[in-house]
Amino acid sequence: MTFGEKLRALRQSRKLTQQDLADILGLSVRTIKNYEGGDSLPKKRQVYHVLADYFQVSLDYLLMEGEGVFLGDPKTLRGQGAKEVLLDLARALFSSRDLTEEDKDRLMRDLQEAYWEAKED
């Protein structure tokens, strides 16, 4: 995912408008639109830090392009941390333009199947 796609997914996950996020960051709505549309990136590194703190994601997540969200060892994730990473991934995938609606439906069915399989154990 690009920075803009991640920013859009994070903003939408908090049910914020572009205006809300612009106000939080002290930027214009046009700037937020340009970030989300992939037309520009923050010029000041501090913007990335503020976003990472606000959305409680790693700075690496915002800076790295691609699908990866968690750069650590997944075996170390337990409880609430694992839940947050899974939710971030799900939000990113469901908001992605790269997946068709059928892909998203299949992903949801696979998640439900994994849940029911785990309950049987």
CSV table of C-alpha atoms in Angstrom, one decimal:
chain,number,residue,atom,x,y,z
A,1,MET,CA,0.0,0.0,0.0
A,2,THR,CA,1.1,3.5,-0.6
A,3,PHE,CA,1.4,6.2,2.1
A,4,GLY,CA,-1.8,7.8,0.7
A,5,GLU,CA,-3.8,4.5,0.9
A,6,LYS,CA,-2.6,3.9,4.4
A,7,LEU,CA,-3.5,7.4,5.5
A,8,ARG,CA,-7.0,7.1,4.0
A,9,ALA,CA,-7.6,3.8,5.7
A,10,LEU,CA,-6.3,5.1,9.0
A,11,ARG,CA,-8.4,8.2,8.8
A,12,GLN,CA,-11.5,6.2,7.8
A,13,SER,CA,-11.0,3.7,10.6
A,14,ARG,CA,-11.3,6.6,13.1
A,15,LYS,CA,-14.3,8.0,11.2
A,16,LEU,CA,-12.5,11.3,10.5
A,17,THR,CA,-13.2,13.5,7.6
A,18,GLN,CA,-10.3,15.0,5.6
A,19,GLN,CA,-11.2,18.3,7.3
A,20,ASP,CA,-10.9,16.7,10.8
A,21,LEU,CA,-7.5,15.3,10.0
A,22,ALA,CA,-6.3,18.6,8.5
A,23,ASP,CA,-7.3,20.3,11.7
A,24,ILE,CA,-5.5,17.8,13.8
A,25,LEU,CA,-2.3,18.2,11.8
A,26,GLY,CA,-2.7,21.9,11.2
A,27,LEU,CA,-2.7,21.4,7.5
A,28,SER,CA,-5.1,22.3,4.7
A,29,VAL,CA,-7.7,19.9,3.4
A,30,ARG,CA,-6.1,20.2,0.0
A,31,THR,CA,-2.8,18.9,1.5
A,32,ILE,CA,-4.7,15.9,3.0
A,33,LYS,CA,-6.4,15.2,-0.4
A,34,ASN,CA,-3.0,15.4,-2.1
A,35,TYR,CA,-1.5,12.9,0.4
A,36,GLU,CA,-4.4,10.5,0.1
A,37,GLY,CA,-4.5,10.8,-3.7
A,38,GLY,CA,-0.8,10.0,-4.0
A,39,ASP,CA,0.0,13.4,-5.5
A,40,SER,CA,2.4,14.4,-2.7
A,41,LEU,CA,4.1,13.3,0.5
A,42,PRO,CA,4.7,15.2,3.7
A,43,LYS,CA,7.8,17.4,3.3
A,44,LYS,CA,8.4,17.6,7.1
A,45,ARG,CA,9.3,14.4,8.9
A,46,GLN,CA,7.4,15.6,11.9
A,47,VAL,CA,4.1,15.1,10.1
A,48,TYR,CA,4.9,11.4,9.9
A,49,HIS,CA,5.7,11.3,13.6
A,50,VAL,CA,2.4,13.1,14.5
A,51,LEU,CA,0.4,10.7,12.3
A,52,ALA,CA,2.2,7.6,13.8
A,53,ASP,CA,1.4,8.9,17.4
A,54,TYR,CA,-2.1,9.8,16.6
A,55,PHE,CA,-3.1,6.6,14.8
A,56,GLN,CA,-0.9,4.5,17.1
A,57,VAL,CA,1.1,2.9,14.2
A,58,SER,CA,4.8,2.5,13.7
A,59,LEU,CA,6.7,5.1,11.8
A,60,ASP,CA,7.9,2.3,9.6
A,61,TYR,CA,4.4,1.4,8.7
A,62,LEU,CA,3.8,4.9,7.3
A,63,LEU,CA,7.2,5.2,5.6
A,64,MET,CA,7.4,1.8,4.0
A,65,GLU,CA,5.6,1.2,0.8
A,66,GLY,CA,4.0,-2.2,0.2
A,67,GLU,CA,1.6,-4.5,2.0
A,68,GLY,CA,3.7,-5.1,5.1
A,69,VAL,CA,2.3,-3.6,8.2
A,70,PHE,CA,4.2,-5.3,11.0
A,71,LEU,CA,7.9,-5.5,10.7
A,72,GLY,CA,8.7,-7.5,13.9
A,73,ASP,CA,8.4,-11.2,14.6
A,74,PRO,CA,4.7,-12.2,14.4
A,75,LYS,CA,5.4,-15.0,16.9
A,76,THR,CA,5.8,-12.3,19.6
A,77,LEU,CA,2.4,-10.9,19.1
A,78,ARG,CA,-0.2,-11.9,21.7
A,79,GLY,CA,-3.5,-10.6,22.9
A,80,GLN,CA,-4.3,-7.0,22.3
A,81,GLY,CA,-1.2,-6.3,20.2
A,82,ALA,CA,-2.1,-9.2,17.8
A,83,LYS,CA,-5.7,-7.9,17.6
A,84,GLU,CA,-4.6,-4.4,16.7
A,85,VAL,CA,-2.2,-5.7,13.9
A,86,LEU,CA,-4.9,-7.9,12.5
A,87,LEU,CA,-7.4,-5.1,12.5
A,88,ASP,CA,-4.9,-2.7,10.8
A,89,LEU,CA,-4.3,-5.3,8.2
A,90,ALA,CA,-8.0,-6.0,7.6
A,91,ARG,CA,-8.7,-2.3,7.3
A,92,ALA,CA,-5.9,-1.8,4.9
A,93,LEU,CA,-7.0,-4.8,2.8
A,94,PHE,CA,-10.7,-3.9,2.8
A,95,SER,CA,-9.9,-0.3,1.8
A,96,SER,CA,-7.5,-1.4,-0.9
A,97,ARG,CA,-8.3,-0.7,-4.5
A,98,ASP,CA,-6.3,-3.7,-5.5
A,99,LEU,CA,-8.9,-6.2,-4.2
A,100,THR,CA,-12.1,-6.9,-6.0
A,101,GLU,CA,-15.4,-7.1,-4.0
A,102,GLU,CA,-15.2,-10.9,-4.5
A,103,ASP,CA,-11.7,-11.0,-3.0
A,104,LYS,CA,-12.9,-9.0,0.0
A,105,ASP,CA,-15.9,-11.3,0.5
A,106,ARG,CA,-13.5,-14.4,0.2
A,107,LEU,CA,-11.2,-12.8,2.8
A,108,MET,CA,-14.1,-12.2,5.2
A,109,ARG,CA,-15.2,-15.9,4.8
A,110,ASP,CA,-11.6,-17.1,5.4
A,111,LEU,CA,-11.4,-15.0,8.6
A,112,GLN,CA,-14.6,-16.4,9.8
A,113,GLU,CA,-13.5,-19.9,9.0
A,114,ALA,CA,-10.2,-19.4,10.9
A,115,TYR,CA,-12.3,-18.1,13.9
A,116,TRP,CA,-14.5,-21.2,14.0
A,117,GLU,CA,-11.6,-23.6,13.5
A,118,ALA,CA,-9.8,-22.0,16.5
A,119,LYS,CA,-13.0,-22.3,18.6
A,120,GLU,CA,-13.0,-26.1,17.9
A,121,ASP,CA,-9.5,-26.5,19.3
